[in-house]
Amino acid sequence: MRPFHRLRPDRASLRWKIAGLAAATACLVAAAVGVLMHLWTARDIRERAEAQATNSVYVAMDTYRRTGTLTDGAELDPAGLPAALRHPADGNRHSAYDGHVDGNVGPTFWGAQRIGGPGSPVLAVQVNMSSELYDLRRRDVTMAVASLVALAAAVPLAVYGAGLLGRRLRRVSETAVRISAGDLDARTGHTKSRDEVADIAATVDLMADSLGRRLRTERQFTADVAHELRTPVGGLLAAADLLPPGETEDLLRARVRDLRGLVEDLLEISRLDAGAEQPVRALVPLGAVVSEAVTRTGPDTEVTVADAPGEEAAQTVETDPRRLERIVSNLVVNAHRHGGTPVQVTVEGRTVVVRDHGPGFPPALLRDGPRRFHTGATERGSGHGLGLTIALGQARLLGAELRLDNAPDGGAVATLRLPARPSGSGGTAASG
């Protein structure tokens, strides 16, 4: 079966997405606040300058009419007076903005009023806004620096907070992956939080509990059925031996043998489910064990034993030969029964490959793994679907990896990889 890959944090993980979102939000907020503050302050500066210019014209006009002198800053028809104020339509006070910059003189606001009737001079006062605008630029720089400092402080906090959330979600995801791989004892555990992640974790644990109960019920049912059928099937086989020779007796014997094989398969699966099986390991020649197992299956099968380059004693492995033969024979029988000829078995190093040239494994089997009493597709023939299930269980018991694939040019491929022999071990291991 295809192995599950452990989730690895990367730049596309939730942690970095939340941190990026926090940084983008902080930048937008800082930019919005900075722009609004700049616009509000600039408008306030212009309004205060306009009010100052208007008030200064009022004071200067009052002084000029009483004393005939001009106050500081007041002029009559100054050269820089804007055209809108040079020829006012009436004798009221008027103001105008002048954005012209000349040396140290920046944008200004003018206030003006004609001192008499039409054609009389215009008294004007100029209010320079250079100092206020300089202060505005300093505030803008201060705001930008403060925003950068706040952003530098906020991003690590966002990364840390997102990391906590990401680790919780990753733990839930890894638990779900373990459950999908068959570890129904995996749980996320109780958390003190009362948020959406805690709800997801509780839901995953509840799902695992439900799946565990259903699987235990199914396994118990399988074991009960197998044990209940064993005695009557044995009686049927003994009764068949008492029948007189003939075509009916041969047909009945064959059916009873098939039924006994099914019962034995069910018993073997029940023992594997219960964890009652223990391997008896020994150092054995892998090529010879595989060849003998293939020969016992009966149908013609091509066996190729190749040396793995650069691997010392590649053909000798420490394993349980009886269980290894069971795995190989099940794979070969499955290839002949559901696949197409020629069926080829290749041994190289610690790897055994069984390939047929039929329609290949169904997509559902490659996706979900073998299921008992389910053959996957009608084009692969009929059967009770226990052969691959037993092979997978025995491989797991031996610590081996059994991978099911389809060849690019057609046909099913089953690859069995035996583990390396433990250092310092040899001979026969104790059996339980």
Tab-separated table of C-alpha atoms in Angstrom:
chain	number	residue	atom	x	y	z
A	1	MET	CA	0.000	0.000	0.000
A	2	ARG	CA	1.103	3.552	-0.561
A	3	PRO	CA	2.737	5.017	2.537
A	4	PHE	CA	1.340	8.113	4.134
A	5	HIS	CA	3.693	11.112	4.118
A	6	ARG	CA	4.277	13.023	7.319
A	7	LEU	CA	3.059	16.568	7.110
A	8	ARG	CA	5.923	19.060	7.022
A	9	PRO	CA	5.578	22.751	7.836
A	10	ASP	CA	6.511	24.974	4.924
A	11	ARG	CA	5.914	28.459	3.696
A	12	ALA	CA	2.414	27.524	2.609
A	13	SER	CA	1.460	26.278	6.080
A	14	LEU	CA	-1.237	27.901	8.162
A	15	ARG	CA	1.390	29.393	10.457
A	16	TRP	CA	2.965	31.505	7.742
A	17	LYS	CA	-0.372	32.347	6.178
A	18	ILE	CA	-1.647	33.747	9.484
A	19	ALA	CA	1.631	35.607	10.046
A	20	GLY	CA	1.466	37.068	6.536
A	21	LEU	CA	-2.160	38.048	7.052
A	22	ALA	CA	-1.299	39.718	10.357
A	23	ALA	CA	1.590	41.599	8.760
A	24	ALA	CA	-0.566	42.707	5.825
A	25	THR	CA	-3.339	43.794	8.201
A	26	ALA	CA	-0.873	45.735	10.341
A	27	CYS	CA	0.552	47.447	7.251
A	28	LEU	CA	-2.918	48.377	6.006
A	29	VAL	CA	-3.948	49.727	9.405
A	30	ALA	CA	-0.718	51.712	9.769
A	31	ALA	CA	-1.031	53.107	6.242
A	32	ALA	CA	-4.696	54.019	6.744
A	33	VAL	CA	-4.021	55.712	10.101
A	34	GLY	CA	-0.995	57.522	8.687
A	35	VAL	CA	-2.865	58.825	5.653
A	36	LEU	CA	-5.865	59.918	7.717
A	37	MET	CA	-3.641	61.664	10.265
A	38	HIS	CA	-1.709	63.405	7.500
A	39	LEU	CA	-4.855	64.608	5.742
A	40	TRP	CA	-6.510	65.739	8.978
A	41	THR	CA	-3.401	67.584	10.204
A	42	ALA	CA	-2.758	69.226	6.822
A	43	ARG	CA	-6.360	70.415	6.695
A	44	ASP	CA	-6.127	71.718	10.263
A	45	ILE	CA	-2.922	73.626	9.405
A	46	ARG	CA	-4.572	75.275	6.404
A	47	GLU	CA	-7.704	76.161	8.364
A	48	ARG	CA	-5.676	77.711	11.190
A	49	ALA	CA	-3.484	79.589	8.699
A	50	GLU	CA	-6.586	80.891	6.920
A	51	ALA	CA	-8.140	82.005	10.218
A	52	GLN	CA	-4.879	83.675	11.232
A	53	ALA	CA	-4.620	85.497	7.909
A	54	THR	CA	-8.208	86.714	8.135
A	55	ASN	CA	-7.793	87.909	11.741
A	56	SER	CA	-4.490	89.607	10.917
A	57	VAL	CA	-6.144	91.534	8.076
A	58	TYR	CA	-8.900	92.663	10.458
A	59	VAL	CA	-6.356	93.933	13.033
A	60	ALA	CA	-4.154	95.557	10.396
A	61	MET	CA	-7.110	97.285	8.732
A	62	ASP	CA	-8.358	98.621	12.074
A	63	THR	CA	-4.900	99.928	12.952
A	64	TYR	CA	-4.392	101.499	9.550
A	65	ARG	CA	-7.729	103.316	9.651
A	66	ARG	CA	-7.070	104.660	13.161
A	67	THR	CA	-3.378	105.527	12.919
A	68	GLY	CA	-2.553	105.390	9.214
A	69	THR	CA	0.286	102.954	9.896
A	70	LEU	CA	0.749	99.304	8.958
A	71	THR	CA	1.268	96.566	11.511
A	72	ASP	CA	4.104	94.068	11.206
A	73	GLY	CA	3.515	91.742	8.272
A	74	ALA	CA	0.877	93.952	6.605
A	75	GLU	CA	1.573	95.358	3.148
A	76	LEU	CA	-0.206	97.423	0.535
A	77	ASP	CA	-0.453	95.774	-2.861
A	78	PRO	CA	2.480	93.367	-2.244
A	79	ALA	CA	4.146	91.887	-5.329
A	80	GLY	CA	3.416	88.275	-4.421
A	81	LEU	CA	-0.297	88.783	-3.838
A	82	PRO	CA	-2.368	86.179	-5.716
A	83	ALA	CA	-4.363	87.517	-8.643
A	84	ALA	CA	-7.656	86.511	-6.992
A	85	LEU	CA	-6.940	88.952	-4.164
A	86	ARG	CA	-5.355	91.764	-6.181
A	87	HIS	CA	-8.661	92.984	-7.565
A	88	PRO	CA	-11.378	91.958	-5.074
A	89	ALA	CA	-14.950	92.482	-6.206
A	90	ASP	CA	-15.947	94.190	-2.943
A	91	GLY	CA	-14.464	95.640	0.168
A	92	ASN	CA	-14.838	92.539	2.333
A	93	ARG	CA	-11.978	90.448	3.647
A	94	HIS	CA	-10.875	87.568	1.439
A	95	SER	CA	-8.284	84.775	1.756
A	96	ALA	CA	-6.443	82.562	-0.739
A	97	TYR	CA	-3.939	79.710	-0.585
A	98	ASP	CA	-0.581	80.051	-2.337
A	99	GLY	CA	1.328	76.786	-2.735
A	100	HIS	CA	4.359	78.471	-4.328
A	101	VAL	CA	7.689	77.639	-2.666
A	102	ASP	CA	10.481	80.201	-2.888
A	103	GLY	CA	13.662	79.436	-0.910
A	104	ASN	CA	12.802	79.189	2.753
A	105	VAL	CA	9.289	80.456	2.135
A	106	GLY	CA	6.905	77.564	1.709
A	107	PRO	CA	3.167	77.426	1.083
A	108	THR	CA	1.315	80.428	2.500
A	109	PHE	CA	-2.146	81.745	3.134
A	110	TRP	CA	-2.993	85.323	2.145
A	111	GLY	CA	-5.613	87.559	3.710
A	112	ALA	CA	-6.548	90.794	1.926
A	113	GLN	CA	-9.063	93.694	1.999
A	114	ARG	CA	-9.390	96.901	-0.014
A	115	ILE	CA	-8.809	99.895	2.204
A	116	GLY	CA	-11.281	102.134	0.385
A	117	GLY	CA	-13.424	102.332	-2.683
A	118	PRO	CA	-12.754	100.847	-6.076
A	119	GLY	CA	-9.209	101.482	-7.267
A	120	SER	CA	-7.812	101.927	-3.741
A	121	PRO	CA	-4.857	99.814	-2.552
A	122	VAL	CA	-5.315	96.355	-1.103
A	123	LEU	CA	-4.010	95.657	2.366
A	124	ALA	CA	-2.690	92.106	2.578
A	125	VAL	CA	-1.152	89.831	5.233
A	126	GLN	CA	0.836	86.682	4.433
A	127	VAL	CA	0.884	83.721	6.859
A	128	ASN	CA	3.732	81.296	6.155
A	129	MET	CA	2.983	77.613	6.893
A	130	SER	CA	6.554	76.303	6.449
A	131	SER	CA	7.129	75.499	10.126
A	132	GLU	CA	3.777	73.737	10.504
A	133	LEU	CA	4.315	71.702	7.333
A	134	TYR	CA	7.825	70.806	8.515
A	135	ASP	CA	6.319	69.549	11.746
A	136	LEU	CA	3.781	67.596	9.690
A	137	ARG	CA	6.568	65.871	7.767
A	138	ARG	CA	8.309	65.014	11.029
A	139	ARG	CA	5.087	63.527	12.360
A	140	ASP	CA	4.736	61.514	9.155
A	141	VAL	CA	8.247	60.114	9.597
A	142	THR	CA	7.572	59.400	13.263
A	143	MET	CA	4.348	57.633	12.348
A	144	ALA	CA	6.146	55.535	9.714
A	145	VAL	CA	8.918	54.548	12.120
A	146	ALA	CA	6.423	53.718	14.866
A	147	SER	CA	4.423	51.611	12.404
A	148	LEU	CA	7.533	49.676	11.391
A	149	VAL	CA	8.461	49.086	15.035
A	150	ALA	CA	4.924	47.924	15.810
A	151	LEU	CA	4.990	45.679	12.747
A	152	ALA	CA	8.354	44.198	13.791
A	153	ALA	CA	6.884	43.430	17.202
A	154	ALA	CA	3.520	42.183	15.931
A	155	VAL	CA	4.815	39.753	13.301
A	156	PRO	CA	6.805	37.537	15.735
A	157	LEU	CA	3.825	37.490	18.089
A	158	ALA	CA	1.571	36.518	15.163
A	159	VAL	CA	4.037	33.816	14.104
A	160	TYR	CA	4.159	32.462	17.656
A	161	GLY	CA	0.380	32.495	18.051
A	162	ALA	CA	-0.122	30.972	14.609
A	163	GLY	CA	2.497	28.349	15.482
A	164	LEU	CA	0.500	27.303	18.538
A	165	LEU	CA	-2.632	26.994	16.424
A	166	GLY	CA	-0.725	25.240	13.645
A	167	ARG	CA	0.746	22.683	16.042
A	168	ARG	CA	-2.701	21.891	17.399
A	169	LEU	CA	-4.104	21.482	13.905
A	170	ARG	CA	-1.085	19.423	12.846
A	171	ARG	CA	-1.594	17.101	15.808
A	172	VAL	CA	-5.221	16.608	14.792
A	173	SER	CA	-4.167	16.004	11.183
A	174	GLU	CA	-1.459	13.514	12.159
A	175	THR	CA	-3.951	11.689	14.366
A	176	ALA	CA	-6.372	11.457	11.440
A	177	VAL	CA	-3.558	10.123	9.222
A	178	ARG	CA	-2.685	7.475	11.815
A	179	ILE	CA	-6.342	6.465	12.033
A	180	SER	CA	-6.524	6.240	8.230
A	181	ALA	CA	-3.425	4.031	8.287
A	182	GLY	CA	-5.170	1.625	10.683
A	183	ASP	CA	-4.034	2.849	14.110
A	184	LEU	CA	-7.437	3.124	15.760
A	185	ASP	CA	-5.836	3.715	19.154
A	186	ALA	CA	-4.541	7.118	18.026
A	187	ARG	CA	-6.181	10.037	19.842
A	188	THR	CA	-5.587	13.761	19.946
A	189	GLY	CA	-6.284	13.845	23.680
A	190	HIS	CA	-8.166	16.263	25.867
A	191	THR	CA	-7.423	19.983	25.508
A	192	LYS	CA	-8.274	22.848	27.848
A	193	SER	CA	-9.255	25.116	24.963
A	194	ARG	CA	-12.882	25.542	23.992
A	195	ASP	CA	-12.497	26.689	20.412
A	196	GLU	CA	-13.066	25.290	16.925
A	197	VAL	CA	-9.792	23.338	16.941
A	198	ALA	CA	-10.814	21.612	20.169
A	199	ASP	CA	-14.159	20.729	18.563
A	200	ILE	CA	-12.358	19.238	15.548
A	201	ALA	CA	-10.045	17.232	17.826
A	202	ALA	CA	-12.980	15.927	19.847
A	203	THR	CA	-14.783	14.975	16.628
A	204	VAL	CA	-11.735	13.065	15.357
A	205	ASP	CA	-11.470	11.177	18.650
A	206	LEU	CA	-15.188	10.399	18.543
A	207	MET	CA	-14.803	9.125	14.973
A	208	ALA	CA	-11.901	6.910	16.048
A	209	ASP	CA	-13.946	5.506	18.926
A	210	SER	CA	-16.819	4.724	16.585
A	211	LEU	CA	-14.544	3.115	13.992
A	212	GLY	CA	-12.812	1.105	16.714
A	213	ARG	CA	-16.106	-0.256	18.024
A	214	ARG	CA	-17.263	-1.186	14.536
A	215	LEU	CA	-13.951	-2.835	13.685
A	216	ARG	CA	-13.909	-4.796	16.928
A	217	THR	CA	-17.448	-5.952	16.222
A	218	GLU	CA	-16.456	-7.003	12.718
A	219	ARG	CA	-13.355	-8.829	13.947
A	220	GLN	CA	-15.289	-10.581	16.677
A	221	PHE	CA	-17.923	-11.622	14.164
A	222	THR	CA	-15.234	-12.986	11.821
A	223	ALA	CA	-13.627	-14.976	14.633
A	224	ASP	CA	-16.959	-16.337	15.862
A	225	VAL	CA	-18.035	-17.389	12.359
A	226	ALA	CA	-14.706	-19.103	11.707
A	227	HIS	CA	-14.758	-21.023	14.971
A	228	GLU	CA	-18.402	-22.036	14.542
A	229	LEU	CA	-17.817	-23.268	10.983
A	230	ARG	CA	-14.640	-25.187	11.696
A	231	THR	CA	-16.346	-28.190	13.293
A	232	PRO	CA	-19.151	-28.686	10.725
A	233	VAL	CA	-16.731	-28.214	7.838
A	234	GLY	CA	-14.470	-30.859	9.337
A	235	GLY	CA	-17.486	-33.142	9.554
A	236	LEU	CA	-18.357	-32.453	5.926
A	237	LEU	CA	-14.838	-33.318	4.850
A	238	ALA	CA	-14.943	-36.591	6.818
A	239	ALA	CA	-18.350	-37.436	5.336
A	240	ALA	CA	-17.064	-36.726	1.833
A	241	ASP	CA	-14.333	-39.304	2.365
A	242	LEU	CA	-17.064	-41.924	2.886
A	243	LEU	CA	-18.708	-41.301	-0.489
A	244	PRO	CA	-18.042	-43.785	-3.289
A	245	PRO	CA	-15.549	-42.630	-5.933
A	246	GLY	CA	-17.048	-40.737	-8.819
A	247	GLU	CA	-17.647	-37.342	-10.384
A	248	THR	CA	-20.082	-36.267	-7.646
A	249	GLU	CA	-17.610	-37.239	-4.933
A	250	ASP	CA	-14.788	-35.256	-6.612
A	251	LEU	CA	-16.996	-32.189	-7.035
A	252	LEU	CA	-18.172	-32.347	-3.436
A	253	ARG	CA	-14.640	-32.830	-2.155
A	254	ALA	CA	-13.444	-29.777	-4.099
A	255	ARG	CA	-16.236	-27.603	-2.699
A	256	VAL	CA	-15.614	-28.796	0.850
A	257	ARG	CA	-11.868	-28.097	0.466
A	258	ASP	CA	-12.665	-24.588	-0.757
A	259	LEU	CA	-14.947	-24.075	2.229
A	260	ARG	CA	-12.274	-25.378	4.606
A	261	GLY	CA	-9.718	-23.005	3.028
A	262	LEU	CA	-12.092	-20.098	3.571
A	263	VAL	CA	-12.576	-21.066	7.220
A	264	GLU	CA	-8.803	-21.372	7.727
A	265	ASP	CA	-8.319	-17.934	6.147
A	266	LEU	CA	-10.926	-16.477	8.489
A	267	LEU	CA	-9.223	-18.055	11.479
A	268	GLU	CA	-5.860	-16.700	10.361
A	269	ILE	CA	-7.307	-13.204	9.976
A	270	SER	CA	-8.930	-13.403	13.403
A	271	ARG	CA	-5.583	-14.375	14.958
A	272	LEU	CA	-3.850	-11.501	13.166
A	273	ASP	CA	-6.566	-9.089	14.320
A	274	ALA	CA	-6.233	-10.292	17.902
A	275	GLY	CA	-2.422	-9.968	17.859
A	276	ALA	CA	-2.082	-13.621	18.823
A	277	GLU	CA	0.469	-14.377	16.081
A	278	GLN	CA	4.223	-14.111	16.738
A	279	PRO	CA	6.895	-14.691	14.087
A	280	VAL	CA	9.520	-17.412	14.528
A	281	ARG	CA	12.563	-15.909	12.836
A	282	ALA	CA	15.474	-17.715	11.267
A	283	LEU	CA	18.226	-16.959	8.763
A	284	VAL	CA	16.966	-18.325	5.448
A	285	PRO	CA	17.956	-17.993	1.772
A	286	LEU	CA	15.302	-15.652	0.372
A	287	GLY	CA	15.527	-16.902	-3.218
A	288	ALA	CA	15.101	-20.550	-2.225
A	289	VAL	CA	12.151	-19.812	0.087
A	290	VAL	CA	10.385	-17.791	-2.595
A	291	SER	CA	11.023	-20.408	-5.285
A	292	GLU	CA	9.643	-23.164	-3.066
A	293	ALA	CA	6.567	-21.102	-2.217
A	294	VAL	CA	5.903	-20.402	-5.895
A	295	THR	CA	6.310	-24.063	-6.774
A	296	ARG	CA	3.737	-25.073	-4.152
A	297	THR	CA	1.101	-22.794	-5.650
A	298	GLY	CA	0.835	-25.027	-8.719
A	299	PRO	CA	0.370	-22.708	-11.745
A	300	ASP	CA	3.344	-21.980	-13.980
A	301	THR	CA	5.136	-18.896	-12.708
A	302	GLU	CA	8.426	-17.418	-13.894
A	303	VAL	CA	10.866	-16.900	-10.990
A	304	THR	CA	13.993	-14.757	-11.323
A	305	VAL	CA	16.536	-14.455	-8.517
A	306	ALA	CA	18.995	-11.594	-9.019
A	307	ASP	CA	21.818	-10.465	-6.758
A	308	ALA	CA	21.562	-6.920	-5.431
A	309	PRO	CA	24.786	-5.109	-6.410
A	310	GLY	CA	26.966	-4.013	-3.502
A	311	GLU	CA	24.860	-5.699	-0.794
A	312	GLU	CA	26.564	-8.352	1.301
A	313	ALA	CA	24.614	-11.556	1.858
A	314	ALA	CA	21.673	-10.005	0.098
A	315	GLN	CA	19.954	-13.319	-0.472
A	316	THR	CA	20.009	-14.318	3.229
A	317	VAL	CA	17.393	-12.696	5.420
A	318	GLU	CA	16.215	-13.131	8.972
A	319	THR	CA	12.487	-13.732	8.894
A	320	ASP	CA	9.766	-16.272	9.534
A	321	PRO	CA	9.975	-18.602	6.504
A	322	ARG	CA	6.468	-20.020	6.992
A	323	ARG	CA	4.876	-16.573	6.997
A	324	LEU	CA	7.059	-15.444	4.098
A	325	GLU	CA	5.876	-18.439	2.072
A	326	ARG	CA	2.290	-17.576	2.995
A	327	ILE	CA	2.702	-14.017	1.714
A	328	VAL	CA	4.364	-15.051	-1.550
A	329	SER	CA	1.889	-17.862	-2.262
A	330	ASN	CA	-1.085	-15.544	-1.616
A	331	LEU	CA	0.339	-12.911	-3.972
A	332	VAL	CA	1.032	-15.486	-6.695
A	333	VAL	CA	-2.397	-17.140	-6.352
A	334	ASN	CA	-4.035	-13.705	-6.433
A	335	ALA	CA	-2.072	-12.804	-9.594
A	336	HIS	CA	-3.163	-16.029	-11.376
A	337	ARG	CA	-6.755	-15.830	-10.153
A	338	HIS	CA	-7.462	-12.151	-10.771
A	339	GLY	CA	-4.730	-11.061	-13.179
A	340	GLY	CA	-3.354	-12.389	-16.430
A	341	THR	CA	-0.423	-14.490	-17.550
A	342	PRO	CA	2.486	-14.453	-17.594
A	343	VAL	CA	2.970	-14.083	-13.852
A	344	GLN	CA	6.537	-13.106	-12.967
A	345	VAL	CA	8.255	-13.244	-9.576
A	346	THR	CA	11.546	-11.372	-9.146
A	347	VAL	CA	13.807	-11.608	-6.089
A	348	GLU	CA	16.492	-8.962	-5.705
A	349	GLY	CA	18.208	-8.309	-2.423
A	350	ARG	CA	15.475	-8.202	0.232
A	351	THR	CA	12.766	-7.318	-2.275
A	352	VAL	CA	10.244	-9.695	-3.826
A	353	VAL	CA	8.154	-8.432	-6.760
A	354	VAL	CA	5.092	-10.320	-8.049
A	355	ARG	CA	3.672	-9.038	-11.318
A	356	ASP	CA	0.881	-10.183	-13.589
A	357	HIS	CA	-0.265	-8.864	-16.983
A	358	GLY	CA	-3.968	-8.500	-16.313
A	359	PRO	CA	-6.167	-5.428	-15.828
A	360	GLY	CA	-4.273	-4.294	-12.727
A	361	PHE	CA	-5.471	-3.453	-9.250
A	362	PRO	CA	-8.697	-1.420	-9.015
A	363	PRO	CA	-8.264	2.250	-8.042
A	364	ALA	CA	-10.313	1.718	-4.866
A	365	LEU	CA	-7.923	-1.010	-3.691
A	366	LEU	CA	-4.864	1.183	-4.332
A	367	ARG	CA	-6.527	4.063	-2.501
A	368	ASP	CA	-8.035	2.257	0.499
A	369	GLY	CA	-6.059	-0.983	0.670
A	370	PRO	CA	-7.373	-4.565	0.597
A	371	ARG	CA	-10.759	-5.198	2.169
A	372	ARG	CA	-11.970	-8.597	3.246
A	373	PHE	CA	-14.825	-10.059	1.198
A	374	HIS	CA	-14.283	-7.443	-1.497
A	375	THR	CA	-12.447	-8.159	-4.753
A	376	GLY	CA	-12.601	-4.565	-6.045
A	377	ALA	CA	-13.572	-5.026	-9.693
A	378	THR	CA	-15.463	-7.600	-11.733
A	379	GLU	CA	-12.787	-7.714	-14.425
A	380	ARG	CA	-10.361	-9.191	-11.875
A	381	GLY	CA	-12.527	-12.237	-11.325
A	382	SER	CA	-14.362	-13.563	-8.307
A	383	GLY	CA	-13.159	-14.468	-4.841
A	384	HIS	CA	-13.630	-13.710	-1.174
A	385	GLY	CA	-10.894	-11.060	-1.084
A	386	LEU	CA	-8.975	-12.484	1.884
A	387	GLY	CA	-5.681	-13.312	0.153
A	388	LEU	CA	-4.314	-9.763	0.019
A	389	THR	CA	-5.691	-9.014	3.479
A	390	ILE	CA	-3.776	-11.963	4.938
A	391	ALA	CA	-0.633	-11.062	2.972
A	392	LEU	CA	-0.775	-7.507	4.277
A	393	GLY	CA	-1.314	-8.684	7.863
A	394	GLN	CA	1.552	-11.182	7.706
A	395	ALA	CA	3.853	-8.572	6.147
A	396	ARG	CA	3.044	-6.161	8.944
A	397	LEU	CA	3.781	-8.881	11.469
A	398	LEU	CA	7.212	-9.442	9.884
A	399	GLY	CA	7.950	-5.710	9.856
A	400	ALA	CA	7.973	-5.759	6.046
A	401	GLU	CA	6.402	-3.302	3.620
A	402	LEU	CA	3.884	-4.573	1.086
A	403	ARG	CA	3.206	-2.072	-1.689
A	404	LEU	CA	0.505	-2.520	-4.330
A	405	ASP	CA	0.771	-0.670	-7.647
A	406	ASN	CA	-0.091	-0.924	-11.317
A	407	ALA	CA	2.617	-1.148	-13.962
A	408	PRO	CA	2.703	1.668	-16.552
A	409	ASP	CA	2.243	-0.846	-19.389
A	410	GLY	CA	-0.541	-2.731	-17.605
A	411	GLY	CA	-0.767	-5.376	-14.943
A	412	ALA	CA	-0.706	-5.482	-11.155
A	413	VAL	CA	2.580	-5.223	-9.248
A	414	ALA	CA	2.981	-6.303	-5.599
A	415	THR	CA	6.316	-5.378	-4.012
A	416	LEU	CA	7.390	-6.948	-0.704
A	417	ARG	CA	10.400	-5.343	1.022
A	418	LEU	CA	11.762	-7.284	3.987
A	419	PRO	CA	13.523	-5.356	6.764
A	420	ALA	CA	17.280	-5.568	7.229
A	421	ARG	CA	18.493	-8.225	9.652
A	422	PRO	CA	18.974	-6.700	13.113
A	423	SER	CA	22.616	-6.376	14.121
A	424	GLY	CA	23.843	-9.102	16.447
A	425	SER	CA	20.761	-11.295	15.897
A	426	GLY	CA	20.636	-14.647	14.324
A	427	GLY	CA	19.136	-18.061	14.595
A	428	THR	CA	15.608	-18.560	15.831
A	429	ALA	CA	13.731	-16.004	17.848
A	430	ALA	CA	11.444	-16.977	20.646
A	431	SER	CA	7.855	-17.413	19.675
A	432	GLY	CA	4.828	-16.431	21.685
